mmCIF file of C-alpha atoms in Angstrom:
data_model
loop_
_atom_site.group_PDB
_atom_site.id
_atom_site.type_symbol
_atom_site.label_atom_id
_atom_site.label_comp_id
_atom_site.label_asym_id
_atom_site.label_seq_id
_atom_site.Cartn_x
_atom_site.Cartn_y
_atom_site.Cartn_z
ATOM 1 C CA MET A 1 75.045 139.038 120.670
ATOM 2 C CA ILE A 2 75.012 141.019 117.456
ATOM 3 C CA ILE A 3 77.299 138.880 115.220
ATOM 4 C CA GLY A 4 78.610 140.491 111.796
ATOM 5 C CA CYS A 5 80.243 139.199 108.903
ATOM 6 C CA PRO A 6 81.404 141.662 106.274
ATOM 7 C CA LYS A 7 82.367 140.880 102.378
ATOM 8 C CA GLU A 8 86.200 140.070 102.502
ATOM 9 C CA VAL A 9 87.815 142.988 100.958
ATOM 10 C CA LYS A 10 91.505 141.437 100.099
ATOM 11 C CA THR A 11 92.327 141.635 96.565
ATOM 12 C CA ARG A 12 91.348 137.578 95.046
ATOM 13 C CA GLU A 13 89.688 136.362 98.630
ATOM 14 C CA TYR A 14 86.318 134.799 97.512
ATOM 15 C CA ARG A 15 85.801 133.266 101.085
ATOM 16 C CA ALA A 16 83.054 134.631 103.628
ATOM 17 C CA GLY A 17 83.716 134.308 107.136
ATOM 18 C CA LEU A 18 80.370 132.899 107.820
ATOM 19 C CA VAL A 19 78.350 129.835 105.616
ATOM 20 C CA PRO A 20 74.448 129.557 105.955
ATOM 21 C CA GLY A 21 74.987 126.150 108.493
ATOM 22 C CA GLY A 22 77.396 128.577 110.828
ATOM 23 C CA VAL A 23 74.642 131.283 110.906
ATOM 24 C CA GLN A 24 71.561 129.274 111.601
ATOM 25 C CA ALA A 25 73.392 127.409 114.572
ATOM 26 C CA LEU A 26 73.870 131.098 115.841
ATOM 27 C CA ALA A 27 70.368 132.135 115.591
ATOM 28 C CA THR A 28 68.844 128.988 116.693
ATOM 29 C CA ARG A 29 71.023 130.198 120.085
ATOM 30 C CA GLY A 30 68.933 133.236 120.020
ATOM 31 C CA HIS A 31 72.026 135.976 118.251
ATOM 32 C CA THR A 32 71.234 138.459 115.595
ATOM 33 C CA VAL A 33 73.603 137.579 112.729
ATOM 34 C CA LEU A 34 74.248 140.672 110.065
ATOM 35 C CA VAL A 35 75.472 139.281 106.487
ATOM 36 C CA GLU A 36 76.940 142.452 103.948
ATOM 37 C CA LYS A 37 75.107 142.177 100.817
ATOM 38 C CA GLY A 38 76.900 139.628 98.684
ATOM 39 C CA ALA A 39 79.385 138.266 101.082
ATOM 40 C CA GLY A 40 79.001 135.048 100.029
ATOM 41 C CA LEU A 41 78.975 135.368 96.571
ATOM 42 C CA GLY A 42 82.697 134.300 95.821
ATOM 43 C CA SER A 43 82.064 131.022 97.473
ATOM 44 C CA GLY A 44 78.579 130.438 95.650
ATOM 45 C CA ILE A 45 76.500 131.177 98.329
ATOM 46 C CA GLY A 46 73.627 134.012 97.590
ATOM 47 C CA ASP A 47 71.862 136.025 99.859
ATOM 48 C CA GLU A 48 68.639 134.210 99.937
ATOM 49 C CA SER A 49 70.644 131.602 101.715
ATOM 50 C CA TYR A 50 71.583 133.442 104.475
ATOM 51 C CA VAL A 51 68.435 135.320 104.923
ATOM 52 C CA LYS A 52 66.469 131.366 105.178
ATOM 53 C CA ALA A 53 69.415 130.535 107.716
ATOM 54 C CA GLY A 54 68.227 133.114 109.965
ATOM 55 C CA ALA A 55 70.589 136.053 109.204
ATOM 56 C CA GLN A 56 69.634 139.482 108.508
ATOM 57 C CA ILE A 57 71.661 140.982 105.274
ATOM 58 C CA VAL A 58 72.762 144.595 105.336
ATOM 59 C CA ASP A 59 73.938 146.849 102.356
ATOM 60 C CA SER A 60 77.428 147.583 103.410
ATOM 61 C CA GLY A 61 80.408 146.403 105.681
ATOM 62 C CA ARG A 62 80.674 149.490 107.361
ATOM 63 C CA GLU A 63 76.808 149.032 108.866
ATOM 64 C CA VAL A 64 78.128 145.338 110.118
ATOM 65 C CA TRP A 65 81.127 146.809 111.202
ATOM 66 C CA GLN A 66 79.545 149.235 113.508
ATOM 67 C CA ARG A 67 76.489 147.845 114.392
ATOM 68 C CA ALA A 68 78.203 144.178 115.509
ATOM 69 C CA GLN A 69 79.568 143.142 118.482
ATOM 70 C CA MET A 70 81.293 140.216 117.227
ATOM 71 C CA ILE A 71 83.313 140.244 113.651
ATOM 72 C CA VAL A 72 83.648 136.815 111.935
ATOM 73 C CA LYS A 73 86.079 136.789 109.153
ATOM 74 C CA VAL A 74 88.375 134.832 107.143
ATOM 75 C CA LYS A 75 91.552 137.380 106.667
ATOM 76 C CA GLU A 76 92.969 139.906 108.205
ATOM 77 C CA PRO A 77 91.388 143.176 108.826
ATOM 78 C CA SER A 78 92.597 145.511 105.471
ATOM 79 C CA GLU A 79 94.415 149.003 106.628
ATOM 80 C CA ALA A 80 90.981 150.690 105.524
ATOM 81 C CA GLU A 81 88.958 148.933 108.199
ATOM 82 C CA TYR A 82 91.198 150.227 110.675
ATOM 83 C CA GLY A 83 88.872 152.654 111.499
ATOM 84 C CA LEU A 84 85.609 150.926 111.167
ATOM 85 C CA MET A 85 86.691 148.431 114.064
ATOM 86 C CA GLN A 86 84.546 149.396 117.174
ATOM 87 C CA GLU A 87 85.880 149.474 120.784
ATOM 88 C CA GLY A 88 85.631 146.881 122.828
ATOM 89 C CA GLN A 89 84.636 144.450 119.593
ATOM 90 C CA THR A 90 85.683 140.420 119.092
ATOM 91 C CA ILE A 91 86.901 139.596 115.767
ATOM 92 C CA TYR A 92 87.138 136.443 115.079
ATOM 93 C CA THR A 93 89.590 135.743 111.987
ATOM 94 C CA TYR A 94 93.128 134.536 110.664
ATOM 95 C CA PHE A 95 95.423 137.715 111.747
ATOM 96 C CA HIS A 96 99.361 136.655 111.494
ATOM 97 C CA LEU A 97 99.997 139.762 113.218
ATOM 98 C CA ALA A 98 103.837 139.117 112.951
ATOM 99 C CA ALA A 99 103.627 140.514 109.928
ATOM 100 C CA VAL A 100 101.309 143.581 110.241
ATOM 101 C CA PRO A 101 102.508 145.315 113.305
ATOM 102 C CA ALA A 102 100.365 148.560 112.388
ATOM 103 C CA LEU A 103 97.516 146.137 112.887
ATOM 104 C CA ALA A 104 98.603 144.686 116.219
ATOM 105 C CA LYS A 105 98.837 148.324 117.227
ATOM 106 C CA ALA A 106 95.203 149.156 115.776
ATOM 107 C CA LEU A 107 93.567 146.191 118.107
ATOM 108 C CA LEU A 108 95.497 147.340 121.258
ATOM 109 C CA ASP A 109 94.670 151.041 120.899
ATOM 110 C CA LYS A 110 90.475 150.238 120.453
ATOM 111 C CA LYS A 111 90.724 147.349 122.977
ATOM 112 C CA ILE A 112 89.704 144.971 120.480
ATOM 113 C CA ALA A 113 89.746 140.445 121.923
ATOM 114 C CA ALA A 114 91.220 139.307 118.643
ATOM 115 C CA VAL A 115 90.628 135.637 118.379
ATOM 116 C CA ALA A 116 93.651 134.542 115.691
ATOM 117 C CA TYR A 117 92.483 131.412 113.924
ATOM 118 C CA GLU A 118 96.086 129.948 113.422
ATOM 119 C CA THR A 119 96.685 130.478 117.125
ATOM 120 C CA ILE A 120 94.063 128.173 118.384
ATOM 121 C CA GLN A 121 95.575 124.625 119.394
ATOM 122 C CA THR A 122 93.991 121.341 121.140
ATOM 123 C CA GLU A 123 95.486 119.978 123.773
ATOM 124 C CA ASP A 124 97.494 117.957 121.664
ATOM 125 C CA GLY A 125 98.905 121.161 120.371
ATOM 126 C CA GLN A 126 97.404 120.239 117.017
ATOM 127 C CA LEU A 127 96.324 123.552 115.163
ATOM 128 C CA PRO A 128 93.010 123.000 114.122
ATOM 129 C CA LEU A 129 91.963 125.697 111.740
ATOM 130 C CA LEU A 130 95.908 126.474 110.686
ATOM 131 C CA LYS A 131 95.950 122.905 109.285
ATOM 132 C CA PRO A 132 93.171 122.671 106.501
ATOM 133 C CA MET A 133 94.467 126.138 105.649
ATOM 134 C CA SER A 134 97.881 124.661 105.169
ATOM 135 C CA GLU A 135 96.928 121.865 103.342
ATOM 136 C CA VAL A 136 95.374 123.516 100.732
ATOM 137 C CA ALA A 137 98.235 126.104 100.851
ATOM 138 C CA GLY A 138 100.567 122.759 99.715
ATOM 139 C CA ARG A 139 98.807 121.265 97.464
ATOM 140 C CA MET A 140 97.605 124.435 95.292
ATOM 141 C CA ALA A 141 101.459 125.461 95.507
ATOM 142 C CA VAL A 142 102.112 122.283 93.007
ATOM 143 C CA GLN A 143 99.239 122.835 90.703
ATOM 144 C CA VAL A 144 100.250 126.816 90.448
ATOM 145 C CA GLY A 145 103.904 125.461 89.637
ATOM 146 C CA ALA A 146 102.681 122.753 86.906
ATOM 147 C CA VAL A 147 100.666 125.745 85.018
ATOM 148 C CA MET A 148 103.958 128.263 85.655
ATOM 149 C CA LEU A 149 106.086 125.607 84.429
ATOM 150 C CA GLU A 150 104.124 125.526 80.586
ATOM 151 C CA LYS A 151 105.608 127.375 78.233
ATOM 152 C CA GLU A 152 102.792 129.391 77.526
ATOM 153 C CA HIS A 153 103.571 131.159 81.024
ATOM 154 C CA GLY A 154 106.748 131.690 80.514
ATOM 155 C CA GLY A 155 108.284 128.522 81.869
ATOM 156 C CA LYS A 156 110.326 125.875 80.034
ATOM 157 C CA GLY A 157 107.825 123.582 78.917
ATOM 158 C CA ILE A 158 108.231 121.128 81.559
ATOM 159 C CA LEU A 159 105.447 118.487 82.475
ATOM 160 C CA LEU A 160 105.883 117.427 85.939
ATOM 161 C CA SER A 161 104.736 113.823 84.997
ATOM 162 C CA GLY A 162 106.679 113.225 81.958
ATOM 163 C CA VAL A 163 105.437 111.609 78.936
ATOM 164 C CA PRO A 164 107.198 108.249 77.151
ATOM 165 C CA GLY A 165 111.055 109.069 76.164
ATOM 166 C CA VAL A 166 110.682 112.519 78.185
ATOM 167 C CA ARG A 167 112.110 112.676 81.926
ATOM 168 C CA ARG A 168 108.973 113.675 84.361
ATOM 169 C CA GLY A 169 110.273 116.702 86.388
ATOM 170 C CA ARG A 170 111.270 117.152 89.867
ATOM 171 C CA VAL A 171 109.709 118.712 92.255
ATOM 172 C CA VAL A 172 111.909 119.996 95.524
ATOM 173 C CA ILE A 173 109.810 121.030 98.858
ATOM 174 C CA LEU A 174 111.298 123.001 101.313
ATOM 175 C CA GLY A 175 110.210 121.999 104.844
ATOM 176 C CA GLY A 176 107.982 118.822 105.739
ATOM 177 C CA GLY A 177 105.004 120.357 107.938
ATOM 178 C CA THR A 178 101.602 120.208 106.578
ATOM 179 C CA VAL A 179 102.258 122.453 103.498
ATOM 180 C CA GLY A 180 104.865 120.508 102.809
ATOM 181 C CA THR A 181 103.662 116.906 103.132
ATOM 182 C CA ASN A 182 100.711 118.027 100.592
ATOM 183 C CA ALA A 183 102.484 119.446 98.184
ATOM 184 C CA ALA A 184 105.096 115.884 98.094
ATOM 185 C CA LYS A 185 101.476 114.393 98.116
ATOM 186 C CA LEU A 186 100.543 115.854 95.117
ATOM 187 C CA ALA A 187 103.454 116.146 93.505
ATOM 188 C CA SER A 188 104.062 112.285 93.584
ATOM 189 C CA GLY A 189 100.708 112.111 92.688
ATOM 190 C CA MET A 190 101.121 113.684 89.875
ATOM 191 C CA GLY A 191 104.152 111.631 88.583
ATOM 192 C CA ALA A 192 106.744 113.711 89.458
ATOM 193 C CA GLU A 193 110.167 113.260 90.821
ATOM 194 C CA THR A 194 109.388 114.366 94.499
ATOM 195 C CA VAL A 195 111.866 115.630 96.999
ATOM 196 C CA ILE A 196 111.035 116.841 100.414
ATOM 197 C CA LEU A 197 114.312 118.751 102.661
ATOM 198 C CA ASP A 198 113.565 119.188 106.427
ATOM 199 C CA VAL A 199 116.281 119.602 109.126
ATOM 200 C CA SER A 200 113.525 117.202 111.253
ATOM 201 C CA THR A 201 115.308 113.497 110.801
ATOM 202 C CA SER A 202 111.466 112.743 112.603
ATOM 203 C CA ARG A 203 109.778 114.528 109.744
ATOM 204 C CA LEU A 204 111.742 112.486 107.036
ATOM 205 C CA ALA A 205 110.894 108.968 108.656
#
């Protein structure tokens, strides 16, 4: 099978759909792996690392889409990529289709086998591919929020940890799921007064 990894086109998306280890695992099983030039640079992965793992570097995302039978991405295809999708292709990525009905229609029209990472479940109902994304989101929310509280960024000049003689900041988190739990861990670790609100008493136990 020909498997392609185009460079992500979404603004401020620096991840790559495949890392060299993934390329090697596929190449050693006889698959041809195409990686767009510069696809891994945002994650600190140079083209030479992909080549050493067994990938072929191609000059454009268009070529990856046209030649590959399977596409491996991070974010959902952008509107500009709808026209690049080939009929009958398989695409692995985070789709979040509920928010993008036009993408859902484009996938149906081209008979795409779309595998949404966020919907993959284990037998016990866990979401192993969504969980790490949610963990990062929760921690980053507090980290970015702390920066935005600084006067320099238009905030009120609140230091979450406080200092002797100055009250620490209070962080209120809506929802005690994976995102909320990780936000709470970081906020409390920074010394903030942390409150979680959730309708599920089991989550708050």
